[in-house]
Amino acid sequence: MDLADVALFRTIANAGSLSAAARQTGTTPMLVSRRLAALEAELGARLFHRTTRSLSLTPEGEAFLPHAVALIEARDSAFESVSSSGPGLSGVLKITAPNVIGHAVVVPLVAQLIADNPALRVDLILSDGVIDIATAGLDVAIRVALMKPSDMIATRLADNPYTLCASPAYIARFGKPSTTGDLVGHPCIKLHAMDTWPFMRDGELDRVRVSGPLSTSTVDAVRAACIAGVGIAMMTYWDVYKLIECEELKRIVLTDVEPVEIGIWAVFPTRTHMPLRVRSFVDALRAHLLTRAPAK
């Protein structure tokens, strides 16, 4: 089996069309179609439903895709095993991360990795959506989530508790709430995805309904409104830690509840051999996060 054709199959699945795959690989749609047909003939199965307007995986294509990813990873690992004697990291490191943590933490970290490893290239996708990393051909996804290691192939990098905060100007004007009962009387800035705010009360999850003059679709907008003094916001620690350190925002601690402990996770597409560049990035990210871990 020609592994170049297997890699092309994965590119087509990710790109969603033959023409898009051709653009990504620097070839023509006709050649892409011929190579795909050759792979299908070798496998004895049709991998895509193809019409003039759409392209989608067949059940056989869906079944073959994870094997294709594993084959390409094994090929890349084999190349790395015989070329790792040179100094530094090499190859393409493909990452996805949420926007806020991506800008604040991941981008500076990969900038340093690139400076230290001239042969390394990084392809970084910042998105608050959940990307299928296996189909997209990514090495690692950084995710902020409440999950268990058994939920997927993942490792927890750091704690990232939900944190209440407000601007100094807001607190000077309205004061700080001390309990959840006080909180519901304050204007709160809501994220569309969070109708209620979660807390831990006596070991149980308690969701508190809050209200306020502004609800918005992005964490960036919530943070900006909080800085502007619109109200109290609930964000994760790593979304606001720099602003708390420089006292642009003030942390609010309630006495009758505790914050929900979510985490920052590194999620991987397979359990097979992890390239050195991926291990080095994850280790560097974990070390960086530990230097500014949230206070208990």
mmCIF file of C-alpha atoms in Angstrom:
data_model
loop_
_atom_site.group_PDB
_atom_site.id
_atom_site.type_symbol
_atom_site.label_atom_id
_atom_site.label_comp_id
_atom_site.label_asym_id
_atom_site.label_seq_id
_atom_site.Cartn_x
_atom_site.Cartn_y
_atom_site.Cartn_z
ATOM 1 C CA MET A 1 0.000 0.000 0.000
ATOM 2 C CA ASP A 2 1.342 3.430 -0.986
ATOM 3 C CA LEU A 3 1.442 5.461 2.226
ATOM 4 C CA ALA A 4 1.407 8.658 0.167
ATOM 5 C CA ASP A 5 -2.048 7.648 -1.089
ATOM 6 C CA VAL A 6 -3.128 6.811 2.471
ATOM 7 C CA ALA A 7 -2.002 10.292 3.568
ATOM 8 C CA LEU A 8 -3.905 11.776 0.629
ATOM 9 C CA PHE A 9 -7.045 9.905 1.727
ATOM 10 C CA ARG A 10 -6.773 11.519 5.165
ATOM 11 C CA THR A 11 -6.276 14.931 3.545
ATOM 12 C CA ILE A 12 -9.404 14.470 1.414
ATOM 13 C CA ALA A 13 -11.429 13.417 4.461
ATOM 14 C CA ASN A 14 -10.249 16.495 6.336
ATOM 15 C CA ALA A 15 -10.605 18.934 3.409
ATOM 16 C CA GLY A 16 -14.063 17.757 2.401
ATOM 17 C CA SER A 17 -13.504 17.828 -1.369
ATOM 18 C CA LEU A 18 -11.069 16.642 -4.024
ATOM 19 C CA SER A 19 -10.348 20.184 -5.204
ATOM 20 C CA ALA A 20 -9.553 21.379 -1.662
ATOM 21 C CA ALA A 21 -7.262 18.389 -1.136
ATOM 22 C CA ALA A 22 -5.568 19.168 -4.457
ATOM 23 C CA ARG A 23 -4.912 22.751 -3.346
ATOM 24 C CA GLN A 24 -3.473 21.578 -0.044
ATOM 25 C CA THR A 25 -1.160 19.068 -1.697
ATOM 26 C CA GLY A 26 -0.163 21.247 -4.639
ATOM 27 C CA THR A 27 -1.559 18.931 -7.312
ATOM 28 C CA THR A 28 -4.677 18.709 -9.517
ATOM 29 C CA PRO A 29 -8.159 17.348 -8.748
ATOM 30 C CA MET A 30 -7.763 14.849 -11.595
ATOM 31 C CA LEU A 31 -4.557 13.410 -10.089
ATOM 32 C CA VAL A 32 -6.137 13.316 -6.620
ATOM 33 C CA SER A 33 -9.101 11.411 -8.068
ATOM 34 C CA ARG A 34 -6.810 8.908 -9.816
ATOM 35 C CA ARG A 35 -4.766 8.246 -6.686
ATOM 36 C CA LEU A 36 -7.917 7.825 -4.611
ATOM 37 C CA ALA A 37 -9.296 5.382 -7.176
ATOM 38 C CA ALA A 38 -6.043 3.401 -7.025
ATOM 39 C CA LEU A 39 -6.256 3.163 -3.228
ATOM 40 C CA GLU A 40 -9.897 2.082 -3.403
ATOM 41 C CA ALA A 41 -9.010 -0.576 -5.958
ATOM 42 C CA GLU A 42 -6.249 -1.895 -3.718
ATOM 43 C CA LEU A 43 -8.554 -1.999 -0.706
ATOM 44 C CA GLY A 44 -11.461 -3.409 -2.707
ATOM 45 C CA ALA A 45 -13.817 -0.847 -1.187
ATOM 46 C CA ARG A 46 -15.257 2.544 -2.038
ATOM 47 C CA LEU A 47 -14.076 5.115 0.524
ATOM 48 C CA PHE A 48 -16.193 8.135 -0.450
ATOM 49 C CA HIS A 49 -19.661 8.850 -1.779
ATOM 50 C CA ARG A 50 -18.915 11.285 -4.616
ATOM 51 C CA THR A 51 -21.330 13.513 -6.514
ATOM 52 C CA THR A 52 -20.763 16.729 -8.463
ATOM 53 C CA ARG A 53 -21.739 18.737 -5.369
ATOM 54 C CA SER A 54 -20.727 16.719 -2.328
ATOM 55 C CA LEU A 55 -18.238 14.231 -0.955
ATOM 56 C CA SER A 56 -18.705 12.112 2.174
ATOM 57 C CA LEU A 57 -17.142 9.033 3.720
ATOM 58 C CA THR A 58 -18.771 5.667 3.105
ATOM 59 C CA PRO A 59 -19.064 3.286 6.080
ATOM 60 C CA GLU A 60 -15.919 1.595 4.736
ATOM 61 C CA GLY A 61 -14.164 4.964 4.580
ATOM 62 C CA GLU A 62 -15.158 5.754 8.163
ATOM 63 C CA ALA A 63 -13.820 2.374 9.261
ATOM 64 C CA PHE A 64 -10.544 2.855 7.371
ATOM 65 C CA LEU A 65 -9.865 6.428 8.538
ATOM 66 C CA PRO A 66 -8.475 5.638 12.036
ATOM 67 C CA HIS A 67 -6.240 2.963 10.491
ATOM 68 C CA ALA A 68 -5.029 5.500 7.928
ATOM 69 C CA VAL A 69 -4.169 7.938 10.723
ATOM 70 C CA ALA A 70 -2.280 5.192 12.580
ATOM 71 C CA LEU A 71 -0.356 4.237 9.434
ATOM 72 C CA ILE A 72 0.729 7.832 8.807
ATOM 73 C CA GLU A 73 1.726 8.275 12.447
ATOM 74 C CA ALA A 74 3.781 5.084 12.283
ATOM 75 C CA ARG A 75 5.488 6.347 9.127
ATOM 76 C CA ASP A 76 6.269 9.707 10.764
ATOM 77 C CA SER A 77 7.573 7.977 13.883
ATOM 78 C CA ALA A 78 9.824 5.778 11.764
ATOM 79 C CA PHE A 79 11.285 8.828 10.021
ATOM 80 C CA GLU A 80 11.768 10.543 13.351
ATOM 81 C CA SER A 81 13.529 7.537 14.869
ATOM 82 C CA VAL A 82 16.291 7.694 12.262
ATOM 83 C CA SER A 83 16.511 11.484 12.016
ATOM 84 C CA SER A 84 16.355 12.400 15.711
ATOM 85 C CA SER A 85 20.115 12.401 16.104
ATOM 86 C CA GLY A 86 20.239 16.029 14.929
ATOM 87 C CA PRO A 87 19.974 18.866 17.413
ATOM 88 C CA GLY A 88 16.525 20.052 18.533
ATOM 89 C CA LEU A 89 12.977 19.235 17.493
ATOM 90 C CA SER A 90 11.869 18.943 13.867
ATOM 91 C CA GLY A 91 8.796 18.308 11.760
ATOM 92 C CA VAL A 92 5.345 19.881 11.953
ATOM 93 C CA LEU A 93 3.593 20.122 15.330
ATOM 94 C CA LYS A 94 -0.183 20.404 14.800
ATOM 95 C CA ILE A 95 -2.120 21.826 17.765
ATOM 96 C CA THR A 96 -5.590 23.141 18.508
ATOM 97 C CA ALA A 97 -6.442 25.193 21.614
ATOM 98 C CA PRO A 98 -9.203 27.510 22.900
ATOM 99 C CA ASN A 99 -8.867 31.164 21.909
ATOM 100 C CA VAL A 100 -8.115 32.765 25.278
ATOM 101 C CA ILE A 101 -5.634 30.190 26.572
ATOM 102 C CA GLY A 102 -4.246 29.877 23.062
ATOM 103 C CA HIS A 103 -3.387 33.577 22.866
ATOM 104 C CA ALA A 104 -2.276 33.955 26.488
ATOM 105 C CA VAL A 105 -0.322 30.733 27.021
ATOM 106 C CA VAL A 106 0.110 28.530 23.938
ATOM 107 C CA VAL A 107 1.295 31.175 21.450
ATOM 108 C CA PRO A 108 4.156 32.473 23.669
ATOM 109 C CA LEU A 109 5.149 28.889 24.440
ATOM 110 C CA VAL A 110 5.315 27.739 20.812
ATOM 111 C CA ALA A 111 7.160 30.947 19.922
ATOM 112 C CA GLN A 112 9.879 29.920 22.372
ATOM 113 C CA LEU A 113 9.910 26.350 21.054
ATOM 114 C CA ILE A 114 10.367 27.639 17.504
ATOM 115 C CA ALA A 115 13.183 29.957 18.631
ATOM 116 C CA ASP A 116 14.926 27.042 20.361
ATOM 117 C CA ASN A 117 14.321 24.569 17.511
ATOM 118 C CA PRO A 118 14.834 26.132 14.051
ATOM 119 C CA ALA A 119 13.757 22.915 12.265
ATOM 120 C CA LEU A 120 10.380 22.860 14.039
ATOM 121 C CA ARG A 121 7.193 24.109 12.373
ATOM 122 C CA VAL A 122 3.923 24.678 14.225
ATOM 123 C CA ASP A 123 0.403 24.617 12.781
ATOM 124 C CA LEU A 124 -1.876 26.131 15.457
ATOM 125 C CA ILE A 125 -5.687 26.268 15.230
ATOM 126 C CA LEU A 126 -7.355 28.498 17.837
ATOM 127 C CA SER A 127 -11.017 27.616 18.213
ATOM 128 C CA ASP A 128 -13.556 27.417 21.025
ATOM 129 C CA GLY A 129 -15.309 24.619 19.141
ATOM 130 C CA VAL A 130 -14.477 20.930 19.560
ATOM 131 C CA ILE A 131 -12.451 19.701 16.581
ATOM 132 C CA ASP A 132 -12.195 16.017 15.656
ATOM 133 C CA ILE A 133 -8.426 15.842 16.008
ATOM 134 C CA ALA A 134 -8.052 12.426 14.387
ATOM 135 C CA THR A 135 -9.898 13.453 11.236
ATOM 136 C CA ALA A 136 -8.128 16.821 11.155
ATOM 137 C CA GLY A 137 -4.728 15.148 11.436
ATOM 138 C CA LEU A 138 -3.776 17.068 14.601
ATOM 139 C CA ASP A 139 -1.180 15.914 17.119
ATOM 140 C CA VAL A 140 -2.760 17.325 20.275
ATOM 141 C CA ALA A 141 -5.751 19.375 21.431
ATOM 142 C CA ILE A 142 -5.591 21.590 24.503
ATOM 143 C CA ARG A 143 -9.035 21.631 26.094
ATOM 144 C CA VAL A 144 -10.615 23.226 29.134
ATOM 145 C CA ALA A 145 -13.149 20.723 30.432
ATOM 146 C CA LEU A 146 -14.648 18.832 33.340
ATOM 147 C CA MET A 147 -13.851 15.256 32.412
ATOM 148 C CA LYS A 148 -12.158 12.089 33.561
ATOM 149 C CA PRO A 149 -9.035 10.627 31.946
ATOM 150 C CA SER A 150 -11.129 7.632 30.830
ATOM 151 C CA ASP A 151 -13.359 9.903 28.721
ATOM 152 C CA MET A 152 -10.734 10.005 25.964
ATOM 153 C CA ILE A 153 -6.992 9.669 25.380
ATOM 154 C CA ALA A 154 -5.982 12.602 27.555
ATOM 155 C CA THR A 155 -3.735 13.810 30.339
ATOM 156 C CA ARG A 156 -4.567 16.540 32.859
ATOM 157 C CA LEU A 157 -2.054 19.376 32.754
ATOM 158 C CA ALA A 158 -3.327 21.803 35.397
ATOM 159 C CA ASP A 159 -6.245 22.907 37.543
ATOM 160 C CA ASN A 160 -8.398 25.677 36.091
ATOM 161 C CA PRO A 161 -11.151 26.524 38.597
ATOM 162 C CA TYR A 162 -14.041 28.801 37.782
ATOM 163 C CA THR A 163 -13.240 32.231 39.224
ATOM 164 C CA LEU A 164 -15.530 35.135 40.077
ATOM 165 C CA CYS A 165 -14.092 38.585 39.462
ATOM 166 C CA ALA A 166 -14.988 42.234 38.982
ATOM 167 C CA SER A 167 -13.164 45.473 38.238
ATOM 168 C CA PRO A 168 -11.879 47.659 41.110
ATOM 169 C CA ALA A 169 -14.256 50.408 39.931
ATOM 170 C CA TYR A 170 -17.239 48.072 40.122
ATOM 171 C CA ILE A 171 -16.293 46.885 43.618
ATOM 172 C CA ALA A 172 -15.763 50.469 44.806
ATOM 173 C CA ARG A 173 -19.260 51.304 43.617
ATOM 174 C CA PHE A 174 -21.260 48.175 44.490
ATOM 175 C CA GLY A 175 -19.071 46.202 46.893
ATOM 176 C CA LYS A 176 -18.293 42.455 46.870
ATOM 177 C CA PRO A 177 -20.888 39.729 47.398
ATOM 178 C CA SER A 178 -20.030 37.347 50.252
ATOM 179 C CA THR A 179 -22.486 34.519 49.507
ATOM 180 C CA THR A 180 -24.477 33.190 46.573
ATOM 181 C CA GLY A 181 -27.487 34.942 48.108
ATOM 182 C CA ASP A 182 -25.628 38.242 47.773
ATOM 183 C CA LEU A 183 -24.456 37.331 44.263
ATOM 184 C CA VAL A 184 -27.942 37.089 42.775
ATOM 185 C CA GLY A 185 -28.494 40.752 43.699
ATOM 186 C CA HIS A 186 -25.518 41.909 41.620
ATOM 187 C CA PRO A 187 -25.453 42.533 37.855
ATOM 188 C CA CYS A 188 -23.645 39.593 36.276
ATOM 189 C CA ILE A 189 -22.125 39.227 32.809
ATOM 190 C CA LYS A 190 -23.303 35.966 31.281
ATOM 191 C CA LEU A 191 -21.833 33.753 28.602
ATOM 192 C CA HIS A 192 -24.489 32.364 26.256
ATOM 193 C CA ALA A 193 -23.343 28.814 26.939
ATOM 194 C CA MET A 194 -23.769 29.226 30.724
ATOM 195 C CA ASP A 195 -27.398 29.833 31.745
ATOM 196 C CA THR A 196 -26.434 29.155 35.365
ATOM 197 C CA TRP A 197 -23.174 29.447 37.300
ATOM 198 C CA PRO A 198 -21.818 26.223 38.880
ATOM 199 C CA PHE A 199 -20.475 25.976 42.433
ATOM 200 C CA MET A 200 -19.681 23.152 44.841
ATOM 201 C CA ARG A 201 -21.824 23.212 47.983
ATOM 202 C CA ASP A 202 -21.148 20.542 50.627
ATOM 203 C CA GLY A 203 -19.562 18.332 47.983
ATOM 204 C CA GLU A 204 -22.491 18.600 45.569
ATOM 205 C CA LEU A 205 -22.810 20.603 42.372
ATOM 206 C CA ASP A 206 -25.084 23.623 42.831
ATOM 207 C CA ARG A 207 -26.125 25.780 39.896
ATOM 208 C CA VAL A 208 -27.034 29.370 40.717
ATOM 209 C CA ARG A 209 -29.170 31.407 38.344
ATOM 210 C CA VAL A 210 -27.839 34.937 37.898
ATOM 211 C CA SER A 211 -28.959 37.886 35.794
ATOM 212 C CA GLY A 212 -27.509 41.090 34.439
ATOM 213 C CA PRO A 213 -27.518 43.666 31.688
ATOM 214 C CA LEU A 214 -25.199 41.798 29.287
ATOM 215 C CA SER A 215 -24.942 38.305 27.881
ATOM 216 C CA THR A 216 -22.507 37.501 25.092
ATOM 217 C CA SER A 217 -21.173 34.656 22.979
ATOM 218 C CA THR A 218 -17.432 34.795 23.724
ATOM 219 C CA VAL A 219 -15.166 34.703 26.758
ATOM 220 C CA ASP A 220 -13.200 37.618 25.304
ATOM 221 C CA ALA A 221 -16.341 39.789 25.375
ATOM 222 C CA VAL A 222 -17.192 38.742 28.944
ATOM 223 C CA ARG A 223 -13.682 39.632 30.064
ATOM 224 C CA ALA A 224 -13.720 43.025 28.309
ATOM 225 C CA ALA A 225 -17.096 43.893 29.826
ATOM 226 C CA CYS A 226 -15.867 42.877 33.265
ATOM 227 C CA ILE A 227 -12.822 45.145 32.933
ATOM 228 C CA ALA A 228 -15.156 47.954 31.882
ATOM 229 C CA GLY A 229 -17.126 47.570 35.120
ATOM 230 C CA VAL A 230 -20.376 46.220 33.653
ATOM 231 C CA GLY A 231 -20.713 43.613 36.387
ATOM 232 C CA ILE A 232 -19.367 40.426 37.964
ATOM 233 C CA ALA A 233 -18.105 37.672 35.669
ATOM 234 C CA MET A 234 -17.405 33.970 36.063
ATOM 235 C CA MET A 235 -14.442 32.805 33.996
ATOM 236 C CA THR A 236 -11.804 30.154 34.408
ATOM 237 C CA TYR A 237 -8.624 31.064 36.278
ATOM 238 C CA TRP A 238 -6.387 30.913 33.211
ATOM 239 C CA ASP A 239 -8.672 33.330 31.363
ATOM 240 C CA VAL A 240 -8.045 36.084 33.920
ATOM 241 C CA TYR A 241 -4.908 35.289 35.932
ATOM 242 C CA LYS A 242 -2.801 38.039 34.338
ATOM 243 C CA LEU A 243 -5.524 40.619 34.991
ATOM 244 C CA ILE A 244 -5.755 39.521 38.623
ATOM 245 C CA GLU A 245 -1.963 39.657 39.011
ATOM 246 C CA CYS A 246 -1.851 43.255 37.763
ATOM 247 C CA GLU A 247 -5.012 44.114 39.766
ATOM 248 C CA GLU A 248 -6.995 45.111 36.701
ATOM 249 C CA LEU A 249 -9.569 42.673 38.035
ATOM 250 C CA LYS A 250 -10.247 41.608 41.621
ATOM 251 C CA ARG A 251 -11.021 38.034 42.612
ATOM 252 C CA ILE A 252 -14.259 37.420 44.532
ATOM 253 C CA VAL A 253 -14.450 34.497 46.985
ATOM 254 C CA LEU A 254 -17.854 33.384 48.304
ATOM 255 C CA THR A 255 -18.008 31.898 51.797
ATOM 256 C CA ASP A 256 -20.894 29.451 51.341
ATOM 257 C CA VAL A 257 -19.613 27.603 48.263
ATOM 258 C CA GLU A 258 -16.371 26.491 46.624
ATOM 259 C CA PRO A 259 -15.310 26.877 42.972
ATOM 260 C CA VAL A 260 -15.849 24.030 40.525
ATOM 261 C CA GLU A 261 -12.482 22.501 39.641
ATOM 262 C CA ILE A 262 -12.269 21.984 35.906
ATOM 263 C CA GLY A 263 -8.964 21.243 34.244
ATOM 264 C CA ILE A 264 -6.698 21.965 31.319
ATOM 265 C CA TRP A 265 -6.175 18.767 29.356
ATOM 266 C CA ALA A 266 -3.977 17.582 26.511
ATOM 267 C CA VAL A 267 -6.028 15.264 24.257
ATOM 268 C CA PHE A 268 -4.381 12.941 21.737
ATOM 269 C CA PRO A 269 -5.770 11.157 18.651
ATOM 270 C CA THR A 270 -4.280 7.694 19.391
ATOM 271 C CA ARG A 271 -2.415 5.739 22.032
ATOM 272 C CA THR A 272 0.403 4.922 19.617
ATOM 273 C CA HIS A 273 3.916 6.354 19.706
ATOM 274 C CA MET A 274 3.963 10.065 20.482
ATOM 275 C CA PRO A 275 6.553 12.070 18.487
ATOM 276 C CA LEU A 276 9.230 13.862 20.478
ATOM 277 C CA ARG A 277 7.959 17.281 19.361
ATOM 278 C CA VAL A 278 4.523 16.506 20.851
ATOM 279 C CA ARG A 279 5.943 15.215 24.135
ATOM 280 C CA SER A 280 8.229 18.243 24.401
ATOM 281 C CA PHE A 281 5.354 20.684 23.804
ATOM 282 C CA VAL A 282 3.063 19.002 26.346
ATOM 283 C CA ASP A 283 5.837 18.819 28.967
ATOM 284 C CA ALA A 284 6.709 22.492 28.423
ATOM 285 C CA LEU A 285 3.057 23.506 28.676
ATOM 286 C CA ARG A 286 2.562 21.527 31.898
ATOM 287 C CA ALA A 287 5.687 23.098 33.431
ATOM 288 C CA HIS A 288 4.560 26.593 32.445
ATOM 289 C CA LEU A 289 1.084 26.101 33.919
ATOM 290 C CA LEU A 290 2.523 24.814 37.195
ATOM 291 C CA THR A 291 4.539 28.021 37.665
ATOM 292 C CA ARG A 292 1.317 30.018 38.026
ATOM 293 C CA ALA A 293 -1.039 27.446 39.501
ATOM 294 C CA PRO A 294 -4.157 28.954 41.120
ATOM 295 C CA ALA A 295 -4.095 29.359 44.893
ATOM 296 C CA LYS A 296 -6.202 26.827 46.781
#
